[in-house]
Tab-separated table of C-alpha atoms in Angstrom:
chain	number	residue	atom	x	y	z
A	1	MET	CA	-71.267	-29.182	3.956
A	2	SER	CA	-71.819	-29.985	1.507
A	3	LYS	CA	-72.868	-29.061	-2.305
A	4	ASN	CA	-72.947	-31.354	-5.189
A	5	GLY	CA	-71.282	-33.943	-3.166
A	6	VAL	CA	-68.438	-32.046	-2.643
A	7	ARG	CA	-67.429	-30.001	0.644
A	8	THR	CA	-67.590	-26.477	0.710
A	9	THR	CA	-64.280	-26.561	2.813
A	10	ASP	CA	-62.707	-28.671	0.066
A	11	THR	CA	-63.939	-26.654	-2.451
A	12	ALA	CA	-62.700	-23.427	-0.715
A	13	VAL	CA	-59.159	-24.638	-0.413
A	14	ALA	CA	-59.191	-25.987	-3.894
A	15	ASP	CA	-60.146	-22.305	-5.062
A	16	THR	CA	-57.279	-20.513	-2.904
A	17	HIS	CA	-54.758	-22.591	-4.760
A	18	GLY	CA	-56.031	-21.324	-8.105
A	19	TYR	CA	-57.861	-24.191	-9.203
A	20	ARG	CA	-60.943	-26.224	-9.069
A	21	SER	CA	-61.094	-29.868	-8.059
A	22	SER	CA	-63.476	-30.305	-11.421
A	23	ARG	CA	-59.798	-28.839	-13.141
A	24	LEU	CA	-57.307	-31.338	-11.636
A	25	PRO	CA	-57.553	-34.167	-13.876
A	26	SER	CA	-56.267	-31.897	-17.737
A	27	THR	CA	-53.948	-30.328	-15.108
A	28	MET	CA	-52.424	-33.387	-14.252
A	29	ALA	CA	-52.063	-34.169	-17.651
A	30	VAL	CA	-50.321	-31.034	-18.264
A	31	ILE	CA	-47.658	-32.053	-16.077
A	32	ARG	CA	-47.074	-35.712	-16.958
A	33	ARG	CA	-46.656	-34.410	-20.560
A	34	ARG	CA	-44.082	-31.762	-19.704
A	35	THR	CA	-42.232	-33.783	-17.650
A	36	ARG	CA	-41.670	-36.284	-19.915
A	37	ARG	CA	-40.762	-33.841	-22.253
A	38	LEU	CA	-37.883	-32.154	-19.432
A	39	GLY	CA	-36.832	-36.096	-19.196
A	40	LEU	CA	-36.348	-36.629	-22.641
A	41	VAL	CA	-34.183	-33.135	-22.662
A	42	ALA	CA	-32.367	-34.177	-19.364
A	43	THR	CA	-31.387	-37.664	-20.659
A	44	ALA	CA	-30.121	-36.260	-23.780
A	45	ALA	CA	-27.921	-33.494	-21.956
A	46	ILE	CA	-26.790	-36.312	-19.720
A	47	VAL	CA	-25.882	-38.817	-22.872
A	48	LEU	CA	-23.850	-35.447	-24.851
A	49	TRP	CA	-22.083	-34.566	-21.493
A	50	PHE	CA	-20.904	-38.202	-21.162
A	51	ALA	CA	-20.042	-38.104	-24.854
A	52	THR	CA	-17.793	-34.966	-25.075
A	53	ALA	CA	-16.457	-35.584	-21.483
A	54	CYS	CA	-15.100	-39.016	-22.925
A	55	GLU	CA	-13.366	-37.257	-26.006
A	56	PRO	CA	-9.746	-37.336	-25.578
A	57	ALA	CA	-7.625	-33.637	-25.225
A	58	PRO	CA	-6.992	-31.814	-28.133
A	59	PRO	CA	-3.342	-32.749	-28.823
A	60	THR	CA	-0.636	-30.246	-27.717
A	61	ALA	CA	0.664	-27.946	-30.702
A	62	THR	CA	4.141	-28.476	-31.942
A	63	PHE	CA	6.186	-25.521	-33.685
A	64	THR	CA	9.468	-25.303	-34.758
A	65	VAL	CA	11.261	-21.841	-35.043
A	66	ASN	CA	13.102	-21.500	-38.260
A	67	VAL	CA	14.143	-17.664	-38.610
A	68	ALA	CA	17.828	-16.920	-38.598
A	69	ALA	CA	19.064	-16.102	-35.348
A	70	GLY	CA	17.933	-12.062	-34.520
A	71	ILE	CA	14.934	-11.621	-36.201
A	72	ALA	CA	11.901	-11.188	-34.591
A	73	GLY	CA	8.274	-10.698	-35.336
A	74	ASP	CA	4.726	-11.294	-34.174
A	75	ASP	CA	2.646	-14.274	-35.376
A	76	VAL	CA	-0.067	-13.195	-37.955
A	77	ASN	CA	-3.324	-14.635	-36.441
A	78	PRO	CA	-2.410	-15.912	-33.135
A	79	GLY	CA	-4.700	-19.136	-32.101
A	80	ASP	CA	-4.968	-20.262	-35.611
A	81	GLY	CA	-2.684	-23.039	-35.284
A	82	VAL	CA	-0.380	-21.949	-38.028
A	83	CYS	CA	2.683	-20.373	-36.687
A	84	GLU	CA	4.079	-17.558	-39.509
A	85	THR	CA	4.363	-13.741	-39.375
A	86	ALA	CA	2.963	-12.630	-42.596
A	87	PRO	CA	-0.222	-15.027	-43.808
A	88	GLY	CA	1.678	-18.122	-46.039
A	89	ASN	CA	5.151	-16.473	-45.654
A	90	ALA	CA	5.907	-19.958	-43.462
A	91	GLN	CA	8.474	-17.806	-40.731
A	92	CYS	CA	8.161	-18.884	-37.588
A	93	THR	CA	9.644	-16.278	-34.763
A	94	LEU	CA	10.197	-17.306	-31.115
A	95	ASP	CA	7.676	-14.410	-30.784
A	96	ALA	CA	4.932	-15.926	-33.158
A	97	ALA	CA	5.352	-19.395	-31.483
A	98	VAL	CA	5.011	-18.410	-27.993
A	99	GLN	CA	1.721	-16.154	-28.806
A	100	GLU	CA	0.219	-19.292	-30.933
A	101	GLY	CA	0.718	-21.178	-27.953
A	102	ASN	CA	-0.654	-18.399	-25.440
A	103	ALA	CA	-3.661	-18.274	-27.716
A	104	LEU	CA	-4.211	-21.868	-28.230
A	105	GLY	CA	-3.329	-22.451	-24.516
A	106	GLN	CA	-0.550	-24.559	-24.938
A	107	ALA	CA	1.994	-25.625	-27.055
A	108	ASP	CA	5.703	-27.208	-27.445
A	109	ILE	CA	8.481	-25.555	-29.298
A	110	ASN	CA	11.416	-26.506	-30.695
A	111	VAL	CA	14.825	-23.910	-31.240
A	112	PRO	CA	17.526	-25.403	-33.142
A	113	ALA	CA	20.790	-24.763	-31.304
A	114	GLN	CA	22.571	-21.807	-32.531
A	115	PRO	CA	26.328	-22.199	-33.417
A	116	ALA	CA	28.706	-20.416	-30.957
A	117	GLY	CA	28.655	-16.692	-32.264
A	118	SER	CA	25.463	-17.141	-34.462
A	119	GLY	CA	23.406	-14.750	-31.843
A	120	ALA	CA	20.081	-15.629	-30.364
A	121	HIS	CA	16.629	-15.892	-31.336
A	122	ILE	CA	14.891	-12.585	-30.042
A	123	ALA	CA	12.168	-11.476	-28.406
A	124	THR	CA	11.722	-8.247	-27.161
A	125	THR	CA	9.254	-8.815	-24.283
A	126	LEU	CA	8.362	-12.648	-23.299
A	127	THR	CA	5.050	-12.864	-21.377
A	128	ILE	CA	4.141	-16.933	-20.928
A	129	THR	CA	-0.263	-17.311	-20.373
A	130	GLY	CA	-0.285	-20.924	-21.724
A	131	ASP	CA	1.334	-23.853	-20.866
A	132	ILE	CA	4.528	-23.699	-22.958
A	133	THR	CA	7.558	-26.306	-23.535
A	134	ILE	CA	10.389	-25.008	-25.003
A	135	ARG	CA	13.360	-27.504	-26.202
A	136	SER	CA	16.498	-26.928	-27.897
A	137	ASN	CA	18.954	-29.758	-28.615
A	138	ALA	CA	21.740	-27.315	-27.515
A	139	ASN	CA	24.498	-27.684	-24.875
A	140	PRO	CA	23.848	-24.402	-22.922
A	141	LEU	CA	27.108	-23.635	-21.425
A	142	ILE	CA	29.012	-24.344	-25.320
A	143	ASP	CA	26.803	-23.262	-27.943
A	144	ALA	CA	25.032	-20.082	-28.302
A	145	VAL	CA	22.436	-18.869	-26.178
A	146	THR	CA	18.923	-19.824	-27.580
A	147	MET	CA	16.717	-17.322	-27.278
A	148	SER	CA	16.748	-13.394	-25.923
A	149	ALA	CA	14.413	-11.287	-24.272
A	150	ASP	CA	14.167	-8.552	-22.068
A	151	VAL	CA	12.024	-9.282	-19.996
A	152	VAL	CA	10.428	-13.063	-19.217
A	153	THR	CA	7.183	-13.287	-17.171
A	154	ILE	CA	5.548	-16.011	-16.537
A	155	ALA	CA	1.898	-15.274	-15.481
A	156	ALA	CA	-0.114	-16.593	-12.504
A	157	GLY	CA	-1.336	-19.727	-13.891
A	158	ALA	CA	0.581	-20.123	-16.974
A	159	ARG	CA	3.527	-22.538	-17.071
A	160	LEU	CA	7.119	-22.538	-19.021
A	161	ALA	CA	8.908	-25.407	-19.047
A	162	ILE	CA	12.917	-25.576	-20.627
A	163	TYR	CA	14.717	-28.242	-21.622
A	164	GLY	CA	18.485	-28.100	-22.784
A	165	THR	CA	17.923	-24.006	-23.920
A	166	ALA	CA	19.801	-20.751	-22.851
A	167	ILE	CA	17.672	-18.130	-21.967
A	168	ASP	CA	19.531	-14.549	-21.847
A	169	THR	CA	17.265	-11.923	-20.197
A	170	GLY	CA	17.031	-8.812	-18.023
A	171	ASP	CA	13.796	-9.927	-15.445
A	172	PHE	CA	12.378	-12.993	-15.271
A	173	VAL	CA	9.615	-12.863	-13.235
A	174	VAL	CA	7.431	-16.294	-12.217
A	175	ASP	CA	4.193	-15.731	-11.294
A	176	GLY	CA	2.866	-18.919	-12.091
A	177	THR	CA	4.939	-22.159	-12.688
A	178	PHE	CA	8.815	-22.345	-13.975
A	179	ILE	CA	10.494	-25.926	-15.064
A	180	ALA	CA	14.239	-25.842	-15.981
A	181	ASP	CA	15.959	-29.346	-16.927
A	182	ARG	CA	19.747	-28.789	-18.476
A	183	SER	CA	19.514	-24.861	-18.958
A	184	ALA	CA	20.853	-22.019	-18.251
A	185	LEU	CA	19.528	-18.660	-17.347
A	186	VAL	CA	21.584	-15.466	-17.101
A	187	GLY	CA	19.371	-12.670	-15.345
A	188	TYR	CA	17.942	-12.049	-12.519
A	189	ALA	CA	15.029	-14.298	-11.490
A	190	VAL	CA	11.918	-13.344	-9.314
A	191	VAL	CA	9.762	-15.887	-7.892
A	192	GLU	CA	6.637	-13.805	-6.649
A	193	SER	CA	4.138	-14.875	-3.890
A	194	THR	CA	1.896	-17.370	-6.522
A	195	GLY	CA	4.966	-18.712	-8.350
A	196	THR	CA	7.232	-21.807	-7.867
A	197	ALA	CA	10.272	-22.809	-9.378
A	198	LEU	CA	11.872	-26.227	-9.760
A	199	VAL	CA	15.055	-26.083	-11.304
A	200	THR	CA	17.568	-29.344	-12.214
A	201	ASN	CA	20.629	-29.788	-14.034
A	202	THR	CA	20.874	-26.074	-14.856
A	203	VAL	CA	23.030	-22.742	-14.103
A	204	LEU	CA	21.763	-19.489	-12.864
A	205	LEU	CA	24.181	-16.572	-13.285
A	206	PRO	CA	23.670	-12.814	-12.975
A	207	GLY	CA	22.888	-10.891	-16.048
A	208	SER	CA	23.825	-7.474	-17.160
A	209	ARG	CA	20.130	-5.947	-17.786
A	210	GLY	CA	16.847	-5.505	-16.551
A	211	ALA	CA	15.811	-3.834	-13.174
A	212	HIS	CA	17.782	-5.296	-10.672
A	213	GLN	CA	21.258	-3.914	-10.015
A	214	PRO	CA	24.536	-5.385	-8.483
A	215	GLY	CA	24.270	-6.428	-5.526
A	216	THR	CA	21.008	-7.891	-5.758
A	217	ALA	CA	20.244	-11.850	-5.273
A	218	THR	CA	20.080	-14.041	-8.365
A	219	VAL	CA	17.542	-15.616	-7.284
A	220	THR	CA	14.899	-13.365	-5.129
A	221	ASN	CA	11.890	-16.059	-3.615
A	222	ARG	CA	8.435	-14.924	-2.666
A	223	GLY	CA	7.073	-18.156	-3.477
A	224	HIS	CA	7.872	-21.953	-3.544
A	225	VAL	CA	11.428	-22.789	-4.995
A	226	ALA	CA	12.940	-26.155	-5.595
A	227	ILE	CA	16.941	-26.177	-7.001
A	228	ARG	CA	18.666	-30.054	-7.555
A	229	TYR	CA	21.762	-30.779	-9.137
A	230	SER	CA	22.113	-26.762	-10.226
A	231	LEU	CA	24.982	-23.875	-9.811
A	232	VAL	CA	23.672	-20.643	-8.776
A	233	ARG	CA	26.093	-17.670	-8.631
A	234	GLY	CA	25.741	-14.530	-6.674
A	235	THR	CA	25.911	-10.580	-8.442
A	236	GLY	CA	28.193	-9.039	-7.269
A	237	PRO	CA	30.299	-7.912	-3.724
A	238	GLY	CA	28.132	-8.458	-1.059
A	239	SER	CA	25.352	-10.306	-2.778
A	240	ALA	CA	24.022	-13.428	-1.820
A	241	ALA	CA	23.259	-16.291	-4.616
A	242	VAL	CA	19.304	-16.703	-3.322
A	243	LEU	CA	17.610	-14.517	-1.307
A	244	THR	CA	14.630	-16.212	0.756
A	245	GLU	CA	11.860	-13.145	1.517
A	246	THR	CA	9.386	-14.242	4.657
A	247	GLY	CA	7.087	-16.270	4.076
A	248	ALA	CA	8.354	-18.016	1.363
A	249	THR	CA	10.183	-21.807	0.720
A	250	THR	CA	13.315	-22.442	-0.638
A	251	ASP	CA	14.902	-26.284	-0.495
A	252	LEU	CA	18.056	-26.907	-1.922
A	253	GLY	CA	19.750	-30.378	-2.869
A	254	ALA	CA	22.907	-31.469	-4.516
A	255	SER	CA	23.835	-27.788	-5.282
A	256	ASP	CA	26.435	-25.263	-5.799
A	257	LEU	CA	26.112	-21.763	-4.448
A	258	LEU	CA	28.073	-19.301	-4.909
A	259	GLY	CA	27.899	-15.648	-3.268
A	260	ASN	CA	29.883	-12.662	-3.679
A	261	GLY	CA	30.776	-10.908	-0.892
A	262	PRO	CA	34.140	-9.412	0.953
A	263	SER	CA	33.916	-11.598	4.079
A	264	HIS	CA	35.084	-14.435	2.313
A	265	PRO	CA	35.983	-15.267	-0.789
A	266	ARG	CA	33.131	-17.298	-1.989
A	267	GLY	CA	30.491	-14.684	0.058
A	268	SER	CA	27.509	-15.889	2.127
A	269	ALA	CA	25.248	-17.838	-1.006
A	270	CYS	CA	22.223	-16.961	1.022
A	271	ALA	CA	20.301	-14.278	2.418
A	272	GLY	CA	16.944	-13.340	4.191
A	273	SER	CA	15.037	-16.791	5.321
A	274	ALA	CA	17.121	-19.920	5.809
A	275	PRO	CA	16.181	-22.525	3.269
A	276	THR	CA	15.397	-25.814	3.784
A	277	SER	CA	18.192	-28.561	2.822
A	278	SER	CA	17.394	-32.046	1.536
A	279	GLY	CA	21.513	-32.526	1.679
A	280	TYR	CA	24.730	-32.762	-0.428
A	281	ASN	CA	24.788	-29.060	-1.282
A	282	LEU	CA	28.146	-26.484	-1.067
A	283	ALA	CA	26.882	-23.746	0.144
A	284	PRO	CA	28.844	-21.343	1.851
A	285	GLY	CA	26.944	-18.884	4.818
A	286	CYS	CA	23.745	-20.897	4.474
A	287	ALA	CA	24.092	-22.950	7.719
A	288	LEU	CA	22.492	-25.903	6.027
A	289	THR	CA	22.484	-28.967	8.476
A	290	GLY	CA	21.393	-31.660	5.746
A	291	PRO	CA	23.424	-34.460	4.883
A	292	GLY	CA	26.857	-34.142	3.203
A	293	ASP	CA	26.247	-30.403	3.010
A	294	LEU	CA	29.565	-28.340	3.050
A	295	ASP	CA	29.690	-24.977	3.800
A	296	TRP	CA	32.997	-22.305	4.170
A	297	ASP	CA	35.238	-24.681	6.554
A	298	ASP	CA	34.614	-27.760	4.453
A	299	PRO	CA	36.528	-28.962	1.543
A	300	PRO	CA	35.102	-27.541	-1.910
A	301	ILE	CA	34.446	-30.839	-2.965
A	302	THR	CA	32.202	-31.516	-5.186
A	303	ARG	CA	32.677	-34.955	-6.914
A	304	ASP	CA	30.147	-37.844	-6.320
A	305	GLN	CA	29.188	-36.428	-3.111
A	306	SER	CA	25.185	-37.604	-3.699
A	307	PRO	CA	24.860	-41.226	-3.215
A	308	ASN	CA	23.118	-43.246	-6.177
A	309	GLY	CA	19.330	-43.290	-5.210
A	310	SER	CA	19.477	-40.179	-3.226
A	311	LEU	CA	17.456	-36.771	-4.348
A	312	GLY	CA	17.288	-38.698	-8.328
A	313	CYS	CA	20.605	-39.690	-8.723
A	314	GLY	CA	20.254	-42.598	-11.173
A	315	SER	CA	16.522	-42.492	-11.398
A	316	GLU	CA	14.972	-39.133	-12.184
A	317	VAL	CA	18.312	-37.523	-12.527
A	318	THR	CA	20.266	-39.620	-15.513
A	319	THR	CA	22.050	-37.057	-17.525
A	320	ASP	CA	23.892	-33.597	-16.672
A	321	LEU	CA	24.083	-30.563	-18.323
A	322	TYR	CA	25.846	-31.775	-20.812
A	323	GLY	CA	23.760	-35.184	-21.448
A	324	ARG	CA	26.647	-37.182	-19.500
A	325	SER	CA	25.238	-39.979	-17.818
A	326	ARG	CA	24.709	-39.800	-14.036
A	327	PRO	CA	25.497	-41.209	-11.716
A	328	SER	CA	29.185	-42.058	-12.718
A	329	ASP	CA	32.205	-42.765	-11.035
A	330	ASP	CA	34.403	-39.596	-10.894
A	331	ASP	CA	36.565	-39.986	-7.813
A	332	GLY	CA	37.999	-43.650	-8.220
A	333	ASP	CA	36.252	-44.971	-5.609
A	334	SER	CA	34.383	-47.528	-8.043
A	335	VAL	CA	31.371	-46.114	-6.504
A	336	ALA	CA	29.163	-44.573	-8.568
A	337	ALA	CA	27.130	-41.370	-7.645
A	338	CYS	CA	26.290	-37.986	-8.726
A	339	ASP	CA	28.101	-34.743	-8.579
A	340	ILE	CA	27.186	-31.512	-6.851
A	341	GLY	CA	25.690	-29.147	-9.500
A	342	PRO	CA	25.090	-29.590	-13.147
A	343	ALA	CA	28.080	-30.984	-14.367
A	344	GLU	CA	29.788	-34.476	-14.167
A	345	GLY	CA	33.260	-34.502	-13.929
A	346	PRO	CA	34.987	-32.155	-16.116
A	347	HIS	CA	33.095	-29.621	-17.831
A	348	PRO	CA	33.275	-29.933	-21.359
A	349	THR	CA	35.274	-27.151	-23.468
């Protein structure tokens, strides 16, 4: 049936959807106008996205600790980009520099070397939540300790990198990422299941404070640890240098591990799960089978053991703990190679 040229069945369908055929032209016009406006908004949003996406990342903030050793103090306004303990005093403590870096998300912190016997820059509790790099021009085993804190914690997702820096602490807890090169850490390091540590040209020694007691390992690994060209010493009778817990991964390369136990003058250097080896380690009791690995029954020779080109020797690793060139010919055979551990040749005094 039809009525005024329109079939009644079509009219019924139109009514069911809430409009009549006579209203269609004006309705479609409104839709077209709104679509054009939405198109303009979407285009503007896309242009804005590309403009902001192409902007360079903000530069990393740089702070220099400028107070005398032993002076602590919080930053007056973390996140304002100014390291100071009171408005306008221009005193940048280690605490304040780290707090600014955490608030800003990232920072490079310069800590001048302290003369021997002058003490260290102090932070009672140091918590890293941003991407923090600490640099010092110290020889870590010759100059005074660069910084001291009862507890150092690297939060999950955070990163701490230290270069030429000596840290004296009780507990050093890594939930995030820790990188050390040409540095020293005195304390008990615990790398948690979310943590990763990469240590190169560095000395790890047990401390005299913190929750850990003698007899535990200097490094307890529950996450992922790689140790290259470094020295790790056990804590006390029956202790190991490195304890690798179930599910964790420890990889050793060109490093010197010293246990401390009654069964042997050097003690077993490893406990827990067996570490993997990238070769050229002196690690008694660790049962390593990589190229050039040495155990209890081998002569404790460390000179020129890591060939030029292996484990970054001469490419990524070009200086030792004291800043001397690597590789070098320390055994007089006219072939340059890298020594096991953090130092080339005799240690400076």
